[in-house]
mmCIF file of C-alpha atoms and ligand atoms in Angstrom:
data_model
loop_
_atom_site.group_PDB
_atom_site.id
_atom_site.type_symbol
_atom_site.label_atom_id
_atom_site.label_comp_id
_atom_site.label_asym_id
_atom_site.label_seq_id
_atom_site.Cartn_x
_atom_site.Cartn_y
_atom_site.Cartn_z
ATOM 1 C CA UNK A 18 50.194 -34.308 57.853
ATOM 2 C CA UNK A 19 51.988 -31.069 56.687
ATOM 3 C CA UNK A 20 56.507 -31.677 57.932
ATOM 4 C CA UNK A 21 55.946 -27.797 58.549
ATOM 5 C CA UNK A 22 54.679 -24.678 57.130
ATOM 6 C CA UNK A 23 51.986 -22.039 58.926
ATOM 7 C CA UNK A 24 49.758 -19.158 58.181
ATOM 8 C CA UNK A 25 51.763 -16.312 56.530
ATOM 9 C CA UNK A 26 50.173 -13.400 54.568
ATOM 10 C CA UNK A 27 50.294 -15.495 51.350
ATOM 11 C CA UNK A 28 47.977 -17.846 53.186
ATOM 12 C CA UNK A 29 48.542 -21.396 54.845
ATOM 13 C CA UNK A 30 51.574 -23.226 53.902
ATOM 14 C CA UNK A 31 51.678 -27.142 53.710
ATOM 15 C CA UNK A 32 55.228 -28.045 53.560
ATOM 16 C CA UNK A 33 55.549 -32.485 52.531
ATOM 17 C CA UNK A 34 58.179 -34.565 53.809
ATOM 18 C CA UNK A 35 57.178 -36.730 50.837
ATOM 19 C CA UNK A 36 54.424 -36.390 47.646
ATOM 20 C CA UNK A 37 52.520 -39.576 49.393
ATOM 21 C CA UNK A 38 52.229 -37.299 52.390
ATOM 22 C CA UNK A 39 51.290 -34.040 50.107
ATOM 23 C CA UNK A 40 48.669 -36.664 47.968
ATOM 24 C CA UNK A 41 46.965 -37.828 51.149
ATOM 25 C CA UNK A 42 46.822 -33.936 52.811
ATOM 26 C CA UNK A 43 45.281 -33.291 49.213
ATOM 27 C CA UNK A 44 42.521 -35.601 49.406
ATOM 28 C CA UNK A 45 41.539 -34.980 52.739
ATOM 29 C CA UNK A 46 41.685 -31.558 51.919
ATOM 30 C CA UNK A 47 39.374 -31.573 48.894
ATOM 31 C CA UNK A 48 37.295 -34.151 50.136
ATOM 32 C CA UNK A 49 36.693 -31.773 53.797
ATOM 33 C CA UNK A 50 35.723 -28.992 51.372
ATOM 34 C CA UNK A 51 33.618 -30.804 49.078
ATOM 35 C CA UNK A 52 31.624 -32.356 52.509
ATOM 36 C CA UNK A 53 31.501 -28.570 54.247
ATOM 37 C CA UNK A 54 29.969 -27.217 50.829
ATOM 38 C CA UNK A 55 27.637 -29.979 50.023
ATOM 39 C CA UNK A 56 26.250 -29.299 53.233
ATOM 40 C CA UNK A 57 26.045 -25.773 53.071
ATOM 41 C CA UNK A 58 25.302 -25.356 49.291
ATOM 42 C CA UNK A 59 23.647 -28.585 48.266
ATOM 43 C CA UNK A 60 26.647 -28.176 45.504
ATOM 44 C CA UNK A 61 30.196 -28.622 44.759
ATOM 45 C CA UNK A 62 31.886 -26.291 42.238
ATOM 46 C CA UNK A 63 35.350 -27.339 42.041
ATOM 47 C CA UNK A 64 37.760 -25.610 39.137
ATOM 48 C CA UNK A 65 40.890 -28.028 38.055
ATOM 49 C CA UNK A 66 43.988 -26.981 36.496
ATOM 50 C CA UNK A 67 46.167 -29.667 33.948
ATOM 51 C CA UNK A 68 49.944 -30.601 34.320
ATOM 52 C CA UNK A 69 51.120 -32.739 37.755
ATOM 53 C CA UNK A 70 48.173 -31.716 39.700
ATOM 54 C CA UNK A 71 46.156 -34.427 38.666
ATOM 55 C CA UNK A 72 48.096 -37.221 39.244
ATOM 56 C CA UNK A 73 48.395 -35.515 42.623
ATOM 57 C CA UNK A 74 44.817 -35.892 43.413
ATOM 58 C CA UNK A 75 45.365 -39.573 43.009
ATOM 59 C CA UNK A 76 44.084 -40.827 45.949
ATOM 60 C CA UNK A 77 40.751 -39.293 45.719
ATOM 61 C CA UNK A 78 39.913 -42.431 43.706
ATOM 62 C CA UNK A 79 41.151 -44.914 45.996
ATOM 63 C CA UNK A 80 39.147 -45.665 49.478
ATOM 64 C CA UNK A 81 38.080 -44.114 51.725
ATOM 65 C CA UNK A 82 37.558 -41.091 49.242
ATOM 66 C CA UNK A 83 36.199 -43.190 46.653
ATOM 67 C CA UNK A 84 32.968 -44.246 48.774
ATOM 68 C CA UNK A 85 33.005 -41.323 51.227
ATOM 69 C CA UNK A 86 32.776 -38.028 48.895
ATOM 70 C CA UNK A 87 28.914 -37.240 47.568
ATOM 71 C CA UNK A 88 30.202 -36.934 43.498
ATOM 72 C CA UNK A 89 27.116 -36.902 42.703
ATOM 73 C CA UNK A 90 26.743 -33.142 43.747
ATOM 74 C CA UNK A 91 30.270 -32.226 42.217
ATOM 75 C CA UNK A 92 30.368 -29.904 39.421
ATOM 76 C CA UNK A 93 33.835 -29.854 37.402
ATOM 77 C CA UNK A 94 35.216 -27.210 35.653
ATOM 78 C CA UNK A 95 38.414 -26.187 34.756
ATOM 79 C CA UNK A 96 40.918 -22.760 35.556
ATOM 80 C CA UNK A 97 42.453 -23.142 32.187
ATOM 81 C CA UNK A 98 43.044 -25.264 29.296
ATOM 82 C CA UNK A 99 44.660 -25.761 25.929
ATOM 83 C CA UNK A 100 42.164 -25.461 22.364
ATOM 84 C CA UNK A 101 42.981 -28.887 21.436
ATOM 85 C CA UNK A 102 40.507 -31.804 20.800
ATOM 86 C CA UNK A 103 39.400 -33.128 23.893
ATOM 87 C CA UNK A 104 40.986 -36.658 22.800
ATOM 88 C CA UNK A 105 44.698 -34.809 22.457
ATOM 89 C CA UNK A 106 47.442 -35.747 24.985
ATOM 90 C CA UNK A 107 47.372 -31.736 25.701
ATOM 91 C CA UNK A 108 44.141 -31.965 26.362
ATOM 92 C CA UNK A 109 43.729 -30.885 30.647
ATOM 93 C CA UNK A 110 40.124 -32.418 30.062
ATOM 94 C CA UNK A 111 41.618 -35.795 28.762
ATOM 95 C CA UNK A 112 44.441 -35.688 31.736
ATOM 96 C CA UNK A 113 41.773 -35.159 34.315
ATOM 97 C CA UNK A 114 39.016 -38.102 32.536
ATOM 98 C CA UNK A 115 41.921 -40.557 32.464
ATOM 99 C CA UNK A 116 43.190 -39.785 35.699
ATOM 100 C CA UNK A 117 40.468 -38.982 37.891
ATOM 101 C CA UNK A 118 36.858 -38.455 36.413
ATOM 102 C CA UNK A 119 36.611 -41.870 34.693
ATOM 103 C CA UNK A 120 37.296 -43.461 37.767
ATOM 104 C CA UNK A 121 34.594 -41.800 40.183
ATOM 105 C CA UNK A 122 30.928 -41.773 39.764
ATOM 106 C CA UNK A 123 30.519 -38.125 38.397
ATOM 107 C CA UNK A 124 27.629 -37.207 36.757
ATOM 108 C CA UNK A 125 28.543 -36.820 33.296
ATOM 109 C CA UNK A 126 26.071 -33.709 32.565
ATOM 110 C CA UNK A 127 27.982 -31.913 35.716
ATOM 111 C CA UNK A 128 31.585 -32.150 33.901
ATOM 112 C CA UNK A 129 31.896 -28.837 32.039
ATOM 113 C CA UNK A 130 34.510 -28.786 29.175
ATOM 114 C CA UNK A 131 35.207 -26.263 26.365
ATOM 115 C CA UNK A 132 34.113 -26.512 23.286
ATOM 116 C CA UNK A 133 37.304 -27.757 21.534
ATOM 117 C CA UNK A 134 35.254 -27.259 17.804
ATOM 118 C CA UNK A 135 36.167 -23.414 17.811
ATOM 119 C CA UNK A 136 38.449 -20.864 18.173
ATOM 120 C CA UNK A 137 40.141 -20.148 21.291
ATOM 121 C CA UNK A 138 38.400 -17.017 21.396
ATOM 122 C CA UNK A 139 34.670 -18.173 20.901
ATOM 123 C CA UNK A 140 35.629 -21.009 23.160
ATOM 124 C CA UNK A 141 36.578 -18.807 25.843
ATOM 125 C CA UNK A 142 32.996 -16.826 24.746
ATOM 126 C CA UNK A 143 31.522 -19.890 25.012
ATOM 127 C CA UNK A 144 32.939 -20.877 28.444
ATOM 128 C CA UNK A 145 32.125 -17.779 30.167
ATOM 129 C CA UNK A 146 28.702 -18.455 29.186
ATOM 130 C CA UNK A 147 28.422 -21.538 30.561
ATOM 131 C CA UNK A 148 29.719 -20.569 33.166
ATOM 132 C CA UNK A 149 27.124 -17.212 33.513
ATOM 133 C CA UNK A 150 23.841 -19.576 33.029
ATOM 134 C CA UNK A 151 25.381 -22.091 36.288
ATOM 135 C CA UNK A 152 25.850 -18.793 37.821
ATOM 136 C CA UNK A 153 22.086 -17.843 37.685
ATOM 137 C CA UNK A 154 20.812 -20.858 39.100
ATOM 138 C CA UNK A 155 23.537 -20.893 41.882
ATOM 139 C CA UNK A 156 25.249 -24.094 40.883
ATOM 140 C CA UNK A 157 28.156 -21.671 41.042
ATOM 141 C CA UNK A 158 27.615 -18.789 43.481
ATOM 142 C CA UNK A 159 28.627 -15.106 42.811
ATOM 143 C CA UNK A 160 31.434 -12.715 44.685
ATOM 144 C CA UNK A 161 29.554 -10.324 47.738
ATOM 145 C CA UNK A 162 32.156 -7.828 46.043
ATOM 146 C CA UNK A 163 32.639 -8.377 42.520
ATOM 147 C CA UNK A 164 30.134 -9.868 39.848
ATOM 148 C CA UNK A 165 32.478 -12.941 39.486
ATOM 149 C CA UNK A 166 31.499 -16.692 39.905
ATOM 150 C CA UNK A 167 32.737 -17.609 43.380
ATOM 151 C CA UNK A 168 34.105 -21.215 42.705
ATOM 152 C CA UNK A 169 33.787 -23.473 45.950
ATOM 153 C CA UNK A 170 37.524 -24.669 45.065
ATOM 154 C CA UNK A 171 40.410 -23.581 42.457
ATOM 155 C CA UNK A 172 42.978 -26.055 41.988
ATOM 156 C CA UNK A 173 46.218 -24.663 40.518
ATOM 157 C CA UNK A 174 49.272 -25.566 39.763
ATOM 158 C CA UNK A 175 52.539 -23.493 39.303
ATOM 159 C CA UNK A 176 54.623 -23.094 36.257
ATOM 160 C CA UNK A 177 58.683 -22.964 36.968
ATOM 161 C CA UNK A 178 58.302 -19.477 34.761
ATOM 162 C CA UNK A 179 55.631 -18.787 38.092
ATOM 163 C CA UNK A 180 52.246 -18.937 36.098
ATOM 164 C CA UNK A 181 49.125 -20.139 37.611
ATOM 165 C CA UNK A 182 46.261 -21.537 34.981
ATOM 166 C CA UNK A 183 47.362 -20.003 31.623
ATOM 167 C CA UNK A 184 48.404 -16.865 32.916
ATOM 168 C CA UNK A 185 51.956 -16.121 32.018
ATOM 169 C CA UNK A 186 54.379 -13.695 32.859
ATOM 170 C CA UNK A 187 54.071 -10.107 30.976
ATOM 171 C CA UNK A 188 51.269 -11.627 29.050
ATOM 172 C CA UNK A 189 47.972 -8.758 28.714
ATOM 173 C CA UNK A 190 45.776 -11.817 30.277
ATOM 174 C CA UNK A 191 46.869 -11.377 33.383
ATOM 175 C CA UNK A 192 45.866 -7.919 33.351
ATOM 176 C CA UNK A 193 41.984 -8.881 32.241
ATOM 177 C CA UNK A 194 39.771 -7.505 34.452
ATOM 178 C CA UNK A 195 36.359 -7.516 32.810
ATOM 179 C CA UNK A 196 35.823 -10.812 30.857
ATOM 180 C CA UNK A 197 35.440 -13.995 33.445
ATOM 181 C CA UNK A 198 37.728 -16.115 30.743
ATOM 182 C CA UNK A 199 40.231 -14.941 28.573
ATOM 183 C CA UNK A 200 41.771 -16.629 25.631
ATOM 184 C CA UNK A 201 45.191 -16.145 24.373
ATOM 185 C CA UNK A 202 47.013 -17.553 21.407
ATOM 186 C CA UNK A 203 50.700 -17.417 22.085
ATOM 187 C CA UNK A 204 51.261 -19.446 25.411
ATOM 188 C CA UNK A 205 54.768 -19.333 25.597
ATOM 189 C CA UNK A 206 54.433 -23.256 27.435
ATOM 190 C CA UNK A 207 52.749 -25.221 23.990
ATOM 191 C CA UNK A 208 50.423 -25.811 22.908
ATOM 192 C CA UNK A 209 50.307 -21.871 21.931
ATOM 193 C CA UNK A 210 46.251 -21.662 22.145
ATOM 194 C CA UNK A 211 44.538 -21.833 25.426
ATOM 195 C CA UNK A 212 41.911 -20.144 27.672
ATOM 196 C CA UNK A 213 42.183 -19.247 31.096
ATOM 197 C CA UNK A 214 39.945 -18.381 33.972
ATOM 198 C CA UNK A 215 41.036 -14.322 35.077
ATOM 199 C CA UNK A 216 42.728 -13.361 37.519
ATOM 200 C CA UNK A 217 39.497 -11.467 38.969
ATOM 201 C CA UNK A 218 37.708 -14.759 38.890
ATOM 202 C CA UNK A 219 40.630 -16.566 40.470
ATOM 203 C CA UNK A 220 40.627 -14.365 43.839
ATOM 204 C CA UNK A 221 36.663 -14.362 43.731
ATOM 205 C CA UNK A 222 37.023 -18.096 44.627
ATOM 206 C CA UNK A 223 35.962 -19.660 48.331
ATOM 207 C CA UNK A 224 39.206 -21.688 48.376
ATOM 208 C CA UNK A 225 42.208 -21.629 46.066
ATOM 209 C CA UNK A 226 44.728 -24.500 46.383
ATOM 210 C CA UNK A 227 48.456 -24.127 44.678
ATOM 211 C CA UNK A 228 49.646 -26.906 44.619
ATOM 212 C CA UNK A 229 53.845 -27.147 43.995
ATOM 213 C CA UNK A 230 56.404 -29.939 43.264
ATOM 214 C CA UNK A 231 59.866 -30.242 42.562
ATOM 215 C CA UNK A 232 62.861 -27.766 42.600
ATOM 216 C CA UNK A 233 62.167 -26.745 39.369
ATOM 217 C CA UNK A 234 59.290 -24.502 40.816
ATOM 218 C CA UNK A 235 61.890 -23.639 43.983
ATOM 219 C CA UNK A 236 62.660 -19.982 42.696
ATOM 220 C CA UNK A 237 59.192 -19.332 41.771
ATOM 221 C CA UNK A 238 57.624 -20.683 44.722
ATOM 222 C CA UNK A 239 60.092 -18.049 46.766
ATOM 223 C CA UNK A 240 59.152 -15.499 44.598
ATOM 224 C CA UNK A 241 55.233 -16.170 44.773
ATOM 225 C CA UNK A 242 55.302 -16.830 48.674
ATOM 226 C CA UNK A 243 58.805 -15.252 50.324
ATOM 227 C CA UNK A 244 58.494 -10.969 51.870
ATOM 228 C CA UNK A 245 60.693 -10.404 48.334
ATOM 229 C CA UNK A 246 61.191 -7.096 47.651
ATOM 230 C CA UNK A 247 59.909 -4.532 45.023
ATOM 231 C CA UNK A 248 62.749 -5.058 42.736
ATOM 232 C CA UNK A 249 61.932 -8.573 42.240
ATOM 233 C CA UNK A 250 59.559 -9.857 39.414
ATOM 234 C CA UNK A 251 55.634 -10.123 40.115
ATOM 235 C CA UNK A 252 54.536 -13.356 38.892
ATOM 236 C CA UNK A 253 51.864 -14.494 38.531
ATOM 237 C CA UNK A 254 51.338 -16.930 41.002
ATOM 238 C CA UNK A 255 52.252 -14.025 43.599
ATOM 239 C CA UNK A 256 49.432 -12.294 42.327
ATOM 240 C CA UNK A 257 46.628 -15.414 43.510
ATOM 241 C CA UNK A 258 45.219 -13.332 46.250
ATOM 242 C CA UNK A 259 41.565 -14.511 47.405
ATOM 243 C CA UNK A 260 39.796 -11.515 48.453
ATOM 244 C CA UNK A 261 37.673 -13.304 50.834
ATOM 245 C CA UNK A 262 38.502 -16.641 50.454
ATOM 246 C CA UNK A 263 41.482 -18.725 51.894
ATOM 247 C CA UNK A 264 44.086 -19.507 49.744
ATOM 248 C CA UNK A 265 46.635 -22.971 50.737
ATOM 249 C CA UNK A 266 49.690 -24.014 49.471
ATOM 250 C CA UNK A 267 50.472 -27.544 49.272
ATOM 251 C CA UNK A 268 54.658 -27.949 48.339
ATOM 252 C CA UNK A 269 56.679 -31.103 48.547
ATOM 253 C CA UNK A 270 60.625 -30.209 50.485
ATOM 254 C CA UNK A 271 62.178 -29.709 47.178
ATOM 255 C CA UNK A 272 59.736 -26.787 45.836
ATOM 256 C CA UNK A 273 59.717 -25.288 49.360
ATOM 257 C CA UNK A 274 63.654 -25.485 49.062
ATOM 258 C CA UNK A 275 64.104 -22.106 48.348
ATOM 259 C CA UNK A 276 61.700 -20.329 51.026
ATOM 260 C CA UNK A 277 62.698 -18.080 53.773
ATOM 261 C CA UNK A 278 63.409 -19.812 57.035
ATOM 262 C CA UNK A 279 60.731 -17.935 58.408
ATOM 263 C CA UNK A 280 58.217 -19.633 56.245
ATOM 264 C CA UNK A 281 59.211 -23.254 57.148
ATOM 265 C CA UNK A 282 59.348 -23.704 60.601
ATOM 266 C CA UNK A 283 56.122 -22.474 62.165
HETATM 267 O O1 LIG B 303 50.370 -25.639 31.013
HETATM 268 C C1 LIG B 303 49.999 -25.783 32.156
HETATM 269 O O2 LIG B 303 50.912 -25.756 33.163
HETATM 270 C C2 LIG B 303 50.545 -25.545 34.529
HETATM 271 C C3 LIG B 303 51.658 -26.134 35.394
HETATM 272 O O3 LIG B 303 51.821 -27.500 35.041
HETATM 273 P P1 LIG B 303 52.828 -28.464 35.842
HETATM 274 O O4 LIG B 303 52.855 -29.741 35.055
HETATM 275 O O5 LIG B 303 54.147 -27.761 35.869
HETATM 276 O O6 LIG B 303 52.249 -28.667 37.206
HETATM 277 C C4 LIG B 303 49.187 -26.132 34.844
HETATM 278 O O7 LIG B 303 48.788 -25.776 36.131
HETATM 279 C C5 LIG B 303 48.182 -25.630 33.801
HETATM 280 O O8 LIG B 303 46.889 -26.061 34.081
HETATM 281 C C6 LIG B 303 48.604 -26.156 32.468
HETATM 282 O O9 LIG B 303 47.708 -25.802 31.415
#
């Protein structure tokens, strides 16, 4: 149960008395949208993002979740993550086996990982075509108005610098608009080497959750969600714009400590 929030042009805020409230809205959340597209789709294609949203998504292994979502028909990918081996702690993969997918029955062939043997350019080759072959036989569906994949769910988190997957401030990735993943090799968060689903690819999505704690992300939460004007930076996050899909913030009080009064108490 959101304390307050509403529907403003940056899409539906969730405002959480408490990150046991925002964990359980989370799970209900996901698991809703994994039921309304396993229905519809046969499918779920559901992107995750590394850092504190996992441990967020907690409850999705404890019951009811654990017996009521169809995991069979999930298929995981992730937004972003960092060219390490997949057993390093900076590993997204690793964060999200440990915390989530070792504890569900997921079919292991349906988890899709980068290669972590390459570079983080062939690895970001490598993803897109992965990602291009699950296109063609609709296990991921494509855009009605770009030739993006059309992800049934993007998780993301926020960075306090406001960047969403590995997209970072003034970095060229953000301004990729042809290649479905990008790589870059000077994250300014380490480790330095990462790839990163596109912006394009991020607003093709059905859903996109953004999911925000603690008042370290305050300032950029304002500036990704508040009317701010021109003269203040674009980051990022404020650029996570689903062009036909619905796009949900879930904050705890101390993230959402910043935001206009207007955006709290609808
Ligand atoms: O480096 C990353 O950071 C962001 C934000 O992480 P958080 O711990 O501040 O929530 C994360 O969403 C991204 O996937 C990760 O690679």
């Amino acid at each position: 149960m959101a304390l307050s929030g509403g529907q403003n042009n940056r899409g539906e805020l969730r405002i959480h008395e408490s990150l046991d409230e925002l964990r359980t809205d989370l799970a209900d959340y996901v698991a809703e949208l994994s039921e309304a597209s396993v229905k519809e789709r046969g499918v779920f294609a559901i992107a995750l993002s590394g850092g504190s949203l996992i441990g967020l998504m907690g409850k999705l292994c404890e019951a009811p979740y654990n017996k009521t979502v169809d995991w069979s028909k999930w298929y995981i990918f992730w937004a972003d993550e960092r060219v390490v081996a997949k057993n390093h702690a900076d590993s997204n993969y690793k964060l999200a086996k440990d915390g989530l997918l070792s504890k569900v029955p997921i079919v292991p062939s349906h988890v899709h990982s980068i290669n972590d043997s390459v570079s983080a350019e062939e690895a970001a080759e490598d993803y897109e075509f992965v990602i291009r072959q699950l296109v063609k036989t609709r296990v991921v569906s494509v855009s009605e108005i770009s030739d993006c994949p059309k992800f049934d769910l993007i998780l993301l988190g926020l960075g306090p610098d406001g960047h969403v997957a590995s997209l970072f401030p003034n970095h060229s990735a953000l301004n990729e608009r042809e290649e479905w993943v990008t790589f870059i090799t000077d994250s300014p968060k380490p480790p330095p080497e990462r790839i990163t689903f596109t912006m394009p690819v991020i607003n093709s999505a059905s859903n996109v959750a953004l999911v925000v704690t603690g008042d370290s992300k305050a300032e950029s939460a304002h500036l990704a969600i508040d009317d701010v004007g021109p003269d203040c930076p674009l980051i990022p996050a404020r650029m996570v714009q689903p062009a036909m899909g619905k796009l949900v913030w879930f904050l705890d009080k101390l993230a959402a400590s910043k935001l206009e009064e207007s955006n709290l108490n609808k």
